[in-house]
mmCIF file of C-alpha atoms in Angstrom:
data_model
loop_
_atom_site.group_PDB
_atom_site.id
_atom_site.type_symbol
_atom_site.label_atom_id
_atom_site.label_comp_id
_atom_site.label_asym_id
_atom_site.label_seq_id
_atom_site.Cartn_x
_atom_site.Cartn_y
_atom_site.Cartn_z
ATOM 1 C CA MET Z 1 22.006 -16.283 -26.208
ATOM 2 C CA GLU Z 2 23.394 -17.344 -23.194
ATOM 3 C CA ASP Z 3 23.034 -13.611 -21.968
ATOM 4 C CA THR Z 4 19.727 -13.664 -22.573
ATOM 5 C CA LYS Z 5 18.742 -16.492 -20.786
ATOM 6 C CA LYS Z 6 20.892 -15.594 -17.608
ATOM 7 C CA SER Z 7 18.325 -12.535 -17.911
ATOM 8 C CA VAL Z 8 15.254 -14.253 -17.958
ATOM 9 C CA THR Z 9 16.699 -16.722 -15.208
ATOM 10 C CA LEU Z 10 17.641 -13.401 -12.819
ATOM 11 C CA SER Z 11 14.550 -11.490 -13.655
ATOM 12 C CA PHE Z 12 12.076 -14.178 -13.164
ATOM 13 C CA GLY Z 13 14.089 -15.702 -10.248
ATOM 14 C CA VAL Z 14 14.391 -12.701 -8.260
ATOM 15 C CA THR Z 15 10.827 -12.021 -8.795
ATOM 16 C CA PHE Z 16 9.921 -15.510 -7.597
ATOM 17 C CA ILE Z 17 11.637 -15.236 -4.781
ATOM 18 C CA ALA Z 18 9.914 -11.931 -3.571
ATOM 19 C CA LEU Z 19 6.338 -13.807 -3.841
ATOM 20 C CA LEU Z 20 7.563 -16.725 -2.140
ATOM 21 C CA LEU Z 21 8.763 -14.276 0.445
ATOM 22 C CA ALA Z 22 5.404 -12.805 0.786
ATOM 23 C CA VAL Z 23 3.795 -15.991 1.391
ATOM 24 C CA VAL Z 24 6.255 -16.407 4.185
ATOM 25 C CA VAL Z 25 5.222 -13.206 5.414
ATOM 26 C CA GLY Z 26 1.717 -13.929 5.536
ATOM 27 C CA PHE Z 27 2.059 -16.979 7.905
ATOM 28 C CA ASN Z 28 4.441 -15.426 10.365
ATOM 29 C CA PRO Z 29 3.176 -12.201 11.997
ATOM 30 C CA GLU Z 30 6.429 -11.746 14.314
ATOM 31 C CA PHE Z 31 9.561 -10.009 13.800
ATOM 32 C CA SER Z 32 12.151 -12.256 12.100
ATOM 33 C CA TRP Z 33 16.057 -11.777 11.664
ATOM 34 C CA PRO Z 34 15.782 -14.485 8.766
ATOM 35 C CA VAL Z 35 12.888 -12.970 6.934
ATOM 36 C CA LEU Z 36 14.324 -9.272 7.402
ATOM 37 C CA ILE Z 37 17.647 -10.382 5.867
ATOM 38 C CA ALA Z 38 15.961 -12.807 3.176
ATOM 39 C CA ILE Z 39 13.727 -9.292 2.014
ATOM 40 C CA LEU Z 40 16.780 -7.007 2.211
ATOM 41 C CA LEU Z 41 19.013 -9.578 -0.230
ATOM 42 C CA THR Z 42 15.790 -9.738 -2.396
ATOM 43 C CA LEU Z 43 15.725 -6.096 -2.452
ATOM 44 C CA THR Z 44 19.689 -5.768 -3.259
ATOM 45 C CA ALA Z 45 19.283 -8.616 -5.906
ATOM 46 C CA SER Z 46 16.495 -6.472 -7.751
ATOM 47 C CA CYS Z 47 18.411 -3.344 -7.433
ATOM 48 C CA LEU Z 48 21.809 -4.560 -8.958
ATOM 49 C CA PHE Z 49 20.076 -6.936 -11.741
ATOM 50 C CA ARG Z 50 17.375 -3.768 -12.443
ATOM 51 C CA LYS Z 51 19.012 -3.710 -15.797
ATOM 52 C CA ARG Z 52 19.090 -7.078 -16.625
ATOM 53 C CA TYR Z 53 15.164 -7.616 -16.514
ATOM 54 C CA THR Z 54 13.796 -9.037 -19.480
ATOM 55 C CA ASP Z 55 10.261 -7.166 -21.266
ATOM 56 C CA GLY Z 56 8.225 -10.365 -20.073
ATOM 57 C CA ALA Z 57 9.453 -9.805 -16.463
ATOM 58 C CA LEU Z 58 8.781 -6.486 -16.339
ATOM 59 C CA VAL Z 59 5.534 -7.078 -17.355
ATOM 60 C CA LEU Z 60 4.954 -9.633 -14.753
ATOM 61 C CA CYS Z 61 6.392 -6.950 -12.165
ATOM 62 C CA ARG Z 62 3.483 -4.337 -13.581
ATOM 63 C CA ILE Z 63 0.672 -6.729 -13.575
ATOM 64 C CA LEU Z 64 1.604 -7.876 -10.273
ATOM 65 C CA VAL Z 65 2.041 -4.344 -8.421
ATOM 66 C CA GLY Z 66 -1.115 -2.917 -9.955
ATOM 67 C CA LEU Z 67 -2.877 -6.619 -8.575
ATOM 68 C CA LEU Z 68 -1.640 -5.428 -5.243
ATOM 69 C CA PHE Z 69 -2.903 -1.811 -5.557
ATOM 70 C CA VAL Z 70 -6.039 -2.973 -6.903
ATOM 71 C CA PHE Z 71 -6.835 -5.407 -4.174
ATOM 72 C CA SER Z 72 -5.611 -3.079 -1.384
ATOM 73 C CA SER Z 73 -7.561 -0.253 -2.876
ATOM 74 C CA PHE Z 74 -10.688 -2.255 -3.107
ATOM 75 C CA MET Z 75 -10.644 -3.622 0.198
ATOM 76 C CA LYS Z 76 -10.406 -0.033 1.600
ATOM 77 C CA GLY Z 77 -13.022 1.573 -1.041
ATOM 78 C CA VAL Z 78 -16.064 -0.736 0.291
ATOM 79 C CA ASP Z 79 -16.132 1.198 3.565
ATOM 80 C CA PRO Z 80 -13.958 4.446 3.574
ATOM 81 C CA LEU Z 81 -15.290 5.404 6.673
ATOM 82 C CA GLY Z 82 -13.244 2.681 8.427
ATOM 83 C CA THR Z 83 -9.882 3.875 6.721
ATOM 84 C CA GLN Z 84 -11.268 7.268 7.941
ATOM 85 C CA TYR Z 85 -11.010 6.421 11.471
ATOM 86 C CA LYS Z 86 -7.608 4.680 10.807
ATOM 87 C CA MET Z 87 -6.377 7.214 9.514
ATOM 88 C CA TYR Z 88 -7.943 9.720 12.474
ATOM 89 C CA ASP Z 89 -5.759 7.012 14.625
ATOM 90 C CA TYR Z 90 -2.589 8.155 12.505
ATOM 91 C CA PHE Z 91 -3.330 11.641 13.438
ATOM 92 C CA ILE Z 92 -3.967 11.396 16.918
ATOM 93 C CA ALA Z 93 -0.273 9.351 16.765
ATOM 94 C CA TYR Z 94 1.573 11.649 15.462
ATOM 95 C CA GLY Z 95 -0.486 14.416 17.515
ATOM 96 C CA ILE Z 96 -1.827 16.368 14.545
ATOM 97 C CA GLU Z 97 -5.828 15.358 15.683
ATOM 98 C CA GLY Z 98 -6.493 18.955 14.954
ATOM 99 C CA MET Z 99 -6.363 17.722 11.029
ATOM 100 C CA GLY Z 100 -9.501 15.360 12.264
ATOM 101 C CA ASP Z 101 -11.871 16.946 9.906
ATOM 102 C CA MET Z 102 -9.304 16.124 6.913
ATOM 103 C CA ALA Z 103 -9.666 12.610 7.507
ATOM 104 C CA LEU Z 104 -12.519 11.723 5.198
ATOM 105 C CA PRO Z 105 -11.240 13.998 2.257
ATOM 106 C CA LEU Z 106 -8.108 12.382 2.650
ATOM 107 C CA ALA Z 107 -8.997 8.610 2.974
ATOM 108 C CA VAL Z 108 -11.014 9.079 -0.321
ATOM 109 C CA PHE Z 109 -8.116 10.906 -2.005
ATOM 110 C CA MET Z 110 -5.470 7.894 -0.950
ATOM 111 C CA ILE Z 111 -7.786 4.946 -1.904
ATOM 112 C CA LEU Z 112 -8.546 6.827 -5.339
ATOM 113 C CA ALA Z 113 -4.964 7.175 -6.017
ATOM 114 C CA GLU Z 114 -4.485 3.426 -4.799
ATOM 115 C CA PHE Z 115 -7.152 2.494 -7.320
ATOM 116 C CA LEU Z 116 -5.733 4.517 -10.013
ATOM 117 C CA VAL Z 117 -1.980 3.615 -10.160
ATOM 118 C CA GLY Z 118 -3.301 -0.145 -9.612
ATOM 119 C CA ALA Z 119 -5.550 0.338 -12.476
ATOM 120 C CA CYS Z 120 -3.234 1.920 -14.930
ATOM 121 C CA LEU Z 121 -0.659 -0.565 -14.309
ATOM 122 C CA ILE Z 122 -2.823 -3.470 -15.120
ATOM 123 C CA VAL Z 123 -4.283 -2.180 -18.167
ATOM 124 C CA ASN Z 124 -0.961 -0.445 -19.153
ATOM 125 C CA VAL Z 125 -2.185 3.276 -19.609
ATOM 126 C CA LEU Z 126 -0.256 6.108 -18.341
ATOM 127 C CA PRO Z 127 2.570 3.190 -17.278
ATOM 128 C CA ARG Z 128 5.087 5.965 -16.645
ATOM 129 C CA LEU Z 129 2.780 8.033 -14.370
ATOM 130 C CA ALA Z 130 1.677 4.984 -12.977
ATOM 131 C CA VAL Z 131 5.246 3.552 -11.946
ATOM 132 C CA LEU Z 132 5.727 7.398 -10.470
ATOM 133 C CA GLY Z 133 2.761 7.598 -8.484
ATOM 134 C CA ALA Z 134 3.482 3.746 -7.313
ATOM 135 C CA SER Z 135 6.920 5.049 -6.168
ATOM 136 C CA LEU Z 136 5.578 7.733 -4.200
ATOM 137 C CA LEU Z 137 2.864 6.028 -2.580
ATOM 138 C CA MET Z 138 5.324 3.452 -1.756
ATOM 139 C CA LEU Z 139 8.009 5.310 -0.536
ATOM 140 C CA PHE Z 140 4.798 6.990 1.786
ATOM 141 C CA PHE Z 141 4.050 3.598 3.072
ATOM 142 C CA THR Z 142 7.294 2.218 3.659
ATOM 143 C CA ILE Z 143 8.501 4.857 6.021
ATOM 144 C CA THR Z 144 4.939 5.214 7.795
ATOM 145 C CA THR Z 145 4.694 1.516 8.328
ATOM 146 C CA PHE Z 146 8.600 1.395 9.935
ATOM 147 C CA PHE Z 147 7.711 3.704 11.998
ATOM 148 C CA ASP Z 148 4.619 1.465 13.002
ATOM 149 C CA ALA Z 149 6.666 -1.558 13.555
ATOM 150 C CA MET Z 150 9.365 0.151 15.686
ATOM 151 C CA PHE Z 151 7.656 1.810 17.877
ATOM 152 C CA ASP Z 152 3.652 0.571 17.661
ATOM 153 C CA LEU Z 153 2.245 3.568 17.166
ATOM 154 C CA VAL Z 154 -1.280 2.357 15.622
ATOM 155 C CA PRO Z 155 -2.138 -1.594 16.208
ATOM 156 C CA ASP Z 156 -3.038 -1.847 13.098
ATOM 157 C CA CYS Z 157 -2.741 -0.142 9.674
ATOM 158 C CA GLY Z 158 -5.635 -1.208 7.972
ATOM 159 C CA CYS Z 159 -3.854 -1.555 4.446
ATOM 160 C CA PHE Z 160 -6.818 -3.762 3.445
ATOM 161 C CA GLY Z 161 -9.236 -2.164 5.310
ATOM 162 C CA THR Z 162 -11.107 -4.280 7.924
ATOM 163 C CA ALA Z 163 -10.982 -7.665 5.508
ATOM 164 C CA ILE Z 164 -7.447 -8.230 6.523
ATOM 165 C CA LYS Z 165 -5.636 -7.939 9.834
ATOM 166 C CA MET Z 166 -1.780 -7.595 9.414
ATOM 167 C CA SER Z 167 0.569 -7.316 12.299
ATOM 168 C CA ASN Z 168 2.832 -4.084 11.916
ATOM 169 C CA TRP Z 169 5.918 -6.311 11.197
ATOM 170 C CA GLN Z 170 3.622 -8.331 9.027
ATOM 171 C CA THR Z 171 2.653 -4.910 7.054
ATOM 172 C CA PHE Z 172 6.388 -3.542 7.075
ATOM 173 C CA PHE Z 173 7.911 -6.364 5.471
ATOM 174 C CA LYS Z 174 5.422 -6.851 2.753
ATOM 175 C CA ASN Z 175 5.771 -3.333 1.868
ATOM 176 C CA LEU Z 176 9.286 -4.265 1.529
ATOM 177 C CA ILE Z 177 8.770 -6.947 -0.854
ATOM 178 C CA ILE Z 178 6.120 -5.086 -3.024
ATOM 179 C CA ASP Z 179 9.690 -2.501 -3.405
ATOM 180 C CA SER Z 180 11.740 -5.020 -4.371
ATOM 181 C CA VAL Z 181 9.272 -5.930 -7.067
ATOM 182 C CA LEU Z 182 8.883 -1.838 -7.906
ATOM 183 C CA ILE Z 183 12.405 -1.008 -8.155
ATOM 184 C CA PRO Z 184 12.874 -2.399 -11.756
ATOM 185 C CA LEU Z 185 10.029 -0.834 -12.876
ATOM 186 C CA ILE Z 186 11.465 2.386 -11.543
ATOM 187 C CA PHE Z 187 14.779 2.048 -13.093
ATOM 188 C CA ASN Z 188 13.124 0.611 -16.464
ATOM 189 C CA ASN Z 189 10.707 3.154 -16.547
ATOM 190 C CA LYS Z 190 11.691 4.930 -20.137
ATOM 191 C CA SER Z 191 10.992 1.489 -21.766
ATOM 192 C CA LEU Z 192 7.629 1.641 -20.367
ATOM 193 C CA LYS Z 193 5.177 2.443 -23.183
ATOM 194 C CA ASN Z 194 1.517 1.747 -24.698
ATOM 195 C CA LYS Z 195 2.081 1.897 -28.180
ATOM 196 C CA GLU Z 196 -1.618 0.828 -29.035
ATOM 197 C CA PHE Z 197 -3.528 4.156 -27.529
ATOM 198 C CA GLY Z 198 -2.252 7.576 -27.793
ATOM 199 C CA PHE Z 199 -1.553 9.862 -24.848
ATOM 200 C CA VAL Z 200 -5.150 11.790 -25.031
ATOM 201 C CA LYS Z 201 -6.943 8.247 -25.169
ATOM 202 C CA GLN Z 202 -5.009 7.055 -22.035
ATOM 203 C CA ILE Z 203 -5.781 10.335 -20.174
ATOM 204 C CA VAL Z 204 -9.867 9.779 -20.960
ATOM 205 C CA ALA Z 205 -9.110 5.908 -19.757
ATOM 206 C CA ALA Z 206 -7.559 7.142 -16.408
ATOM 207 C CA VAL Z 207 -10.277 9.702 -16.127
ATOM 208 C CA VAL Z 208 -13.523 7.240 -16.671
ATOM 209 C CA LEU Z 209 -11.535 4.803 -14.186
ATOM 210 C CA ALA Z 210 -10.961 7.359 -11.178
ATOM 211 C CA ALA Z 211 -14.659 8.714 -11.830
ATOM 212 C CA LEU Z 212 -16.064 5.075 -11.707
ATOM 213 C CA PHE Z 213 -14.184 4.343 -8.527
ATOM 214 C CA LEU Z 214 -14.923 7.259 -7.008
ATOM 215 C CA GLY Z 215 -18.540 7.172 -7.477
ATOM 216 C CA PHE Z 216 -18.015 3.447 -5.621
ATOM 217 C CA GLU Z 217 -16.358 5.298 -2.692
ATOM 218 C CA ILE Z 218 -19.137 7.648 -2.247
ATOM 219 C CA TYR Z 219 -21.812 5.193 -2.378
ATOM 220 C CA ASN Z 220 -20.315 3.355 0.195
ATOM 221 C CA ILE Z 221 -19.733 6.225 2.578
ATOM 222 C CA ARG Z 222 -23.510 7.239 1.725
ATOM 223 C CA HIS Z 223 -25.173 3.916 1.851
ATOM 224 C CA LEU Z 224 -23.475 1.260 3.652
ATOM 225 C CA PRO Z 225 -20.533 -1.194 2.529
ATOM 226 C CA VAL Z 226 -20.938 -3.494 -0.070
ATOM 227 C CA ILE Z 227 -19.570 -6.142 1.246
ATOM 228 C CA ASP Z 228 -19.439 -5.995 4.918
ATOM 229 C CA PHE Z 229 -16.066 -7.729 6.491
ATOM 230 C CA MET Z 230 -16.785 -6.624 10.224
ATOM 231 C CA GLU Z 231 -18.540 -8.558 13.167
ATOM 232 C CA TRP Z 232 -21.702 -7.144 12.918
ATOM 233 C CA LYS Z 233 -22.592 -8.020 9.166
ATOM 234 C CA VAL Z 234 -25.898 -9.248 8.473
ATOM 235 C CA GLY Z 235 -26.474 -13.117 9.376
ATOM 236 C CA ASN Z 236 -24.147 -13.333 12.273
ATOM 237 C CA ASP Z 237 -25.468 -14.193 15.295
ATOM 238 C CA MET Z 238 -23.977 -12.040 17.906
ATOM 239 C CA SER Z 239 -25.180 -13.389 21.407
ATOM 240 C CA PRO Z 240 -22.531 -14.499 23.477
ATOM 241 C CA LYS Z 241 -21.680 -18.630 23.523
ATOM 242 C CA GLU Z 242 -21.178 -20.818 26.326
ATOM 243 C CA ASN Z 243 -19.416 -18.820 28.888
ATOM 244 C CA THR Z 244 -22.107 -16.347 30.655
ATOM 245 C CA ALA Z 245 -20.307 -15.487 33.576
ATOM 246 C CA SER Z 246 -20.868 -11.288 34.517
ATOM 247 C CA ALA Z 247 -17.860 -9.410 33.493
ATOM 248 C CA ASP Z 248 -16.332 -6.650 35.606
ATOM 249 C CA ILE Z 249 -17.262 -3.440 33.505
ATOM 250 C CA TYR Z 250 -14.734 -0.480 34.075
ATOM 251 C CA LEU Z 251 -15.933 3.183 33.080
ATOM 252 C CA THR Z 252 -13.457 6.045 32.095
ATOM 253 C CA TYR Z 253 -14.212 9.400 32.618
ATOM 254 C CA LYS Z 254 -12.452 12.760 32.201
ATOM 255 C CA ASN Z 255 -12.729 15.713 33.783
ATOM 256 C CA LYS Z 256 -13.940 18.709 31.685
ATOM 257 C CA ILE Z 257 -11.832 21.255 33.022
ATOM 258 C CA THR Z 258 -8.500 19.933 34.090
ATOM 259 C CA GLY Z 259 -8.489 16.943 31.242
ATOM 260 C CA GLU Z 260 -7.800 14.359 34.271
ATOM 261 C CA THR Z 261 -9.209 10.622 33.488
ATOM 262 C CA LYS Z 262 -10.318 8.353 35.896
ATOM 263 C CA GLU Z 263 -11.429 4.832 36.039
ATOM 264 C CA TYR Z 264 -14.120 3.584 37.957
ATOM 265 C CA LEU Z 265 -15.295 -0.119 38.430
ATOM 266 C CA SER Z 266 -18.876 -0.213 37.643
ATOM 267 C CA PRO Z 267 -21.381 0.721 38.914
ATOM 268 C CA ASN Z 268 -18.994 2.394 41.728
ATOM 269 C CA TYR Z 269 -18.770 5.859 40.711
ATOM 270 C CA PRO Z 270 -20.684 8.693 41.997
ATOM 271 C CA TRP Z 271 -23.296 8.782 39.206
ATOM 272 C CA ASN Z 272 -26.165 10.035 41.461
ATOM 273 C CA ASP Z 273 -23.308 13.133 41.976
ATOM 274 C CA SER Z 274 -25.362 15.789 39.944
ATOM 275 C CA VAL Z 275 -22.201 18.214 40.470
ATOM 276 C CA TRP Z 276 -19.875 15.589 39.632
ATOM 277 C CA MET Z 277 -21.534 14.610 36.727
ATOM 278 C CA SER Z 278 -21.858 18.066 35.072
ATOM 279 C CA GLU Z 279 -17.681 18.402 35.516
ATOM 280 C CA TRP Z 280 -17.061 14.679 34.260
ATOM 281 C CA GLU Z 281 -17.706 13.140 30.739
ATOM 282 C CA PHE Z 282 -18.025 9.295 29.835
ATOM 283 C CA VAL Z 283 -14.943 8.748 27.568
ATOM 284 C CA SER Z 284 -14.757 4.675 27.101
ATOM 285 C CA GLN Z 285 -15.374 1.376 28.885
ATOM 286 C CA ARG Z 286 -13.593 -1.945 28.868
ATOM 287 C CA VAL Z 287 -14.435 -5.111 29.923
ATOM 288 C CA ASP Z 288 -11.954 -6.955 32.390
ATOM 289 C CA GLY Z 289 -10.037 -10.192 31.463
ATOM 290 C CA ASP Z 290 -12.220 -13.395 29.888
ATOM 291 C CA GLN Z 291 -15.466 -13.228 31.837
ATOM 292 C CA ASN Z 292 -17.495 -11.785 29.146
ATOM 293 C CA THR Z 293 -16.848 -14.382 25.997
ATOM 294 C CA PHE Z 294 -18.717 -11.183 23.927
ATOM 295 C CA GLY Z 295 -16.313 -9.215 24.678
ATOM 296 C CA PHE Z 296 -18.845 -5.709 24.342
ATOM 297 C CA SER Z 297 -21.212 -4.266 26.456
ATOM 298 C CA ILE Z 298 -23.867 -1.558 26.651
ATOM 299 C CA LEU Z 299 -24.802 0.133 29.969
ATOM 300 C CA ASP Z 300 -27.633 2.344 31.196
ATOM 301 C CA ALA Z 301 -26.649 5.897 33.297
ATOM 302 C CA TYR Z 302 -26.088 4.049 36.384
ATOM 303 C CA GLY Z 303 -23.123 1.982 34.560
ATOM 304 C CA ASP Z 304 -25.267 -1.539 34.884
ATOM 305 C CA ASP Z 305 -25.038 -3.659 32.051
ATOM 306 C CA TYR Z 306 -27.676 -4.151 29.997
ATOM 307 C CA THR Z 307 -25.732 -6.094 27.217
ATOM 308 C CA HIS Z 308 -28.305 -9.045 27.539
ATOM 309 C CA VAL Z 309 -31.076 -6.515 25.884
ATOM 310 C CA LEU Z 310 -29.603 -7.237 22.596
ATOM 311 C CA PHE Z 311 -30.289 -10.853 22.666
ATOM 312 C CA ASP Z 312 -33.408 -11.140 24.755
ATOM 313 C CA SER Z 313 -35.969 -9.828 21.822
ATOM 314 C CA ASP Z 314 -37.340 -11.184 19.243
ATOM 315 C CA ASN Z 315 -37.333 -8.544 17.302
ATOM 316 C CA LEU Z 316 -35.103 -5.249 18.563
ATOM 317 C CA LEU Z 317 -34.720 -1.803 16.531
ATOM 318 C CA VAL Z 318 -31.354 -0.794 17.489
ATOM 319 C CA LEU Z 319 -30.784 3.191 16.925
ATOM 320 C CA VAL Z 320 -27.125 3.485 16.835
ATOM 321 C CA ALA Z 321 -25.477 7.352 17.049
ATOM 322 C CA PRO Z 322 -22.094 7.250 18.155
ATOM 323 C CA TYR Z 323 -21.880 10.928 17.665
ATOM 324 C CA ILE Z 324 -24.897 13.416 18.362
ATOM 325 C CA ASN Z 325 -22.659 16.485 16.811
ATOM 326 C CA GLU Z 326 -23.101 14.313 13.520
ATOM 327 C CA PHE Z 327 -26.775 14.971 14.102
ATOM 328 C CA ASP Z 328 -28.831 17.273 11.474
ATOM 329 C CA ALA Z 329 -32.511 18.569 11.685
ATOM 330 C CA LYS Z 330 -33.689 15.362 9.012
ATOM 331 C CA ASP Z 331 -31.586 12.449 11.103
ATOM 332 C CA TYR Z 332 -33.989 13.318 14.139
ATOM 333 C CA VAL Z 333 -37.033 13.324 11.971
ATOM 334 C CA ASN Z 334 -35.966 9.695 10.410
ATOM 335 C CA CYS Z 335 -35.234 8.403 14.003
ATOM 336 C CA GLU Z 336 -38.249 10.003 15.476
ATOM 337 C CA ARG Z 337 -40.070 7.881 12.204
ATOM 338 C CA ILE Z 338 -38.424 4.861 13.529
ATOM 339 C CA VAL Z 339 -39.348 5.566 17.210
ATOM 340 C CA ASP Z 340 -42.566 5.906 16.088
ATOM 341 C CA LEU Z 341 -43.123 2.679 14.072
ATOM 342 C CA ALA Z 342 -41.421 0.839 16.769
ATOM 343 C CA ARG Z 343 -44.117 2.186 19.593
ATOM 344 C CA ALA Z 344 -46.806 2.120 16.868
ATOM 345 C CA ASN Z 345 -46.164 -1.876 16.497
ATOM 346 C CA GLY Z 346 -44.867 -2.926 19.679
ATOM 347 C CA LEU Z 347 -41.661 -3.529 18.793
ATOM 348 C CA ASP Z 348 -38.979 -3.545 21.012
ATOM 349 C CA TYR Z 349 -36.042 -0.528 20.149
ATOM 350 C CA ILE Z 350 -33.354 0.977 22.353
ATOM 351 C CA TRP Z 351 -30.688 3.961 21.297
ATOM 352 C CA ILE Z 352 -26.623 3.224 21.683
ATOM 353 C CA THR Z 353 -24.292 6.066 22.403
ATOM 354 C CA SER Z 354 -20.787 6.894 22.967
ATOM 355 C CA GLU Z 355 -21.672 9.966 23.725
ATOM 356 C CA ASN Z 356 -22.096 11.968 27.433
ATOM 357 C CA SER Z 357 -25.049 13.280 28.949
ATOM 358 C CA LYS Z 358 -25.584 15.993 26.405
ATOM 359 C CA PHE Z 359 -26.781 13.609 23.888
ATOM 360 C CA ILE Z 360 -29.353 12.187 26.330
ATOM 361 C CA ASP Z 361 -30.670 15.564 26.754
ATOM 362 C CA SER Z 362 -31.144 16.162 23.237
ATOM 363 C CA LEU Z 363 -33.055 12.943 22.990
ATOM 364 C CA TYR Z 364 -35.389 13.964 26.195
ATOM 365 C CA ARG Z 365 -35.946 17.026 24.089
ATOM 366 C CA HIS Z 366 -36.742 15.409 20.943
ATOM 367 C CA TYR Z 367 -38.392 11.951 22.087
ATOM 368 C CA ASP Z 368 -40.269 10.430 25.032
ATOM 369 C CA VAL Z 369 -37.317 8.316 25.558
ATOM 370 C CA LEU Z 370 -36.150 6.944 29.101
ATOM 371 C CA ASP Z 371 -35.134 3.739 29.681
ATOM 372 C CA GLU Z 372 -34.212 3.191 26.147
ATOM 373 C CA VAL Z 373 -31.184 4.391 25.783
ATOM 374 C CA TYR Z 374 -27.649 3.039 26.530
ATOM 375 C CA TYR Z 375 -23.828 3.791 26.136
ATOM 376 C CA GLY Z 376 -21.515 1.779 24.126
ATOM 377 C CA ASP Z 377 -17.744 1.685 23.126
ATOM 378 C CA GLU Z 378 -17.310 4.260 20.097
ATOM 379 C CA LEU Z 379 -15.119 1.720 18.484
ATOM 380 C CA GLU Z 380 -17.907 -0.979 18.431
ATOM 381 C CA LEU Z 381 -20.585 1.412 17.555
ATOM 382 C CA LYS Z 382 -18.981 2.057 14.762
ATOM 383 C CA THR Z 383 -18.032 -1.220 13.713
ATOM 384 C CA MET Z 384 -21.853 -1.634 13.920
ATOM 385 C CA VAL Z 385 -23.318 0.343 11.595
ATOM 386 C CA ARG Z 386 -20.845 2.726 9.462
ATOM 387 C CA SER Z 387 -23.580 5.517 9.736
ATOM 388 C CA CYS Z 388 -24.423 7.811 12.043
ATOM 389 C CA PRO Z 389 -27.189 7.482 13.126
ATOM 390 C CA GLY Z 390 -27.548 4.355 11.821
ATOM 391 C CA LEU Z 391 -30.273 1.350 12.044
ATOM 392 C CA MET Z 392 -29.809 -2.330 13.029
ATOM 393 C CA LEU Z 393 -32.829 -4.973 13.338
ATOM 394 C CA MET Z 394 -32.239 -7.851 15.454
ATOM 395 C CA LYS Z 395 -33.799 -11.008 16.216
ATOM 396 C CA ASN Z 396 -32.546 -13.040 19.520
ATOM 397 C CA GLY Z 397 -28.988 -11.374 18.533
ATOM 398 C CA VAL Z 398 -28.893 -12.563 15.108
ATOM 399 C CA VAL Z 399 -28.334 -9.255 12.793
ATOM 400 C CA VAL Z 400 -31.141 -9.309 10.423
ATOM 401 C CA ASP Z 401 -30.604 -6.276 8.240
ATOM 402 C CA LYS Z 402 -28.402 -2.859 8.452
ATOM 403 C CA TRP Z 403 -29.655 0.765 7.119
ATOM 404 C CA SER Z 404 -27.617 3.917 6.956
ATOM 405 C CA LYS Z 405 -29.218 7.045 7.522
ATOM 406 C CA ILE Z 406 -30.274 7.864 4.334
ATOM 407 C CA ASP Z 407 -31.815 4.594 3.871
ATOM 408 C CA PHE Z 408 -33.608 3.986 6.877
ATOM 409 C CA PRO Z 409 -36.675 1.363 5.774
ATOM 410 C CA SER Z 410 -40.414 1.605 5.608
ATOM 411 C CA GLU Z 411 -42.773 0.426 8.028
ATOM 412 C CA LYS Z 412 -44.095 -2.112 5.592
ATOM 413 C CA ARG Z 413 -40.695 -2.992 4.755
ATOM 414 C CA VAL Z 414 -39.723 -3.242 8.808
ATOM 415 C CA LEU Z 415 -43.068 -5.385 9.422
ATOM 416 C CA LYS Z 416 -42.261 -7.772 6.379
ATOM 417 C CA LEU Z 417 -38.817 -8.394 8.166
ATOM 418 C CA VAL Z 418 -40.178 -8.545 11.462
ATOM 419 C CA SER Z 419 -42.551 -11.349 10.287
ATOM 420 C CA GLU Z 420 -40.314 -13.617 8.338
#
């Protein structure tokens, strides 16, 4: 009896300390030796007392790990494209950007695996396989985030999508804490059983869970995230506040032949030199310091700042197209319909792209577009609309609605929103 009480105290005590440390890490984004030592001691305790965990403590650990996996996968599952972009950042950091085409399939698979492991742990379906899956995922996550924390390879791992931002040290510490809760499950794996349902029924349940969540991911890819955690979500007023001083805008261009990059203070670059423009392509832009409270700018072909057009119109249709190489024939048809709609009803409209002049040439071939095309930062365009092309309706800087390329609105819908 006394030994049982000690086991209960030890197992629940170590788990409680792990939860307490998770709270501490949540409020401390910087590296901390005391926090690291406390986490390592908790990890050591979970290893030493792994066989002292009671059935109740194991159930608690199973549910805690499962809830975390489900929460993390849901935050990423509402926006798989965001995870794709983050995965591509990792490919660049590790020098394997050639795998860029695999970023989306890998992102979808990883999110699905994380959800399935978590859901199975919560409902106790195939618990042994779920613990094995959690162990493999946490081994990968822990090693990856350790290198992130040490070398700052990627500024934010995206472990909770765009919903919750964590520093690299926070993420690594968080993973160590999860490991401390997972260790007892690993060493007591044989005792984890589902006595109510047979193996076949559990397989069926797992397949159903996977199919439902995969459908959820696909929906969010084809349309827009069902929950938008980004700045440009519907209802947000994106107009700059108070400080409206003009900003210094720097443009980066890359030589198409040598790969050399140069940064210019806009508009002090040879935009009117046709030879130079044919040899150099636009890469990115940045706004200097705190001069622009908005923090984002759109530029015309000459490098002049036209960000104000986003906020000056009572009704503005914004066609967002980061990459022309993602366009197909149907995309051009849909965009042409929006352009015709805007012109027929006297609505303002603009195009924003991060592409080089080839994109503009393509627009010239398909539409009578001249002054409506602007350049923006690729990352910002991706946060505007998770679609290429995508569409936004703005009223004096307020995002009224957004649509993916397969959901472009009818004329009736646009006019209804405009009249409200």
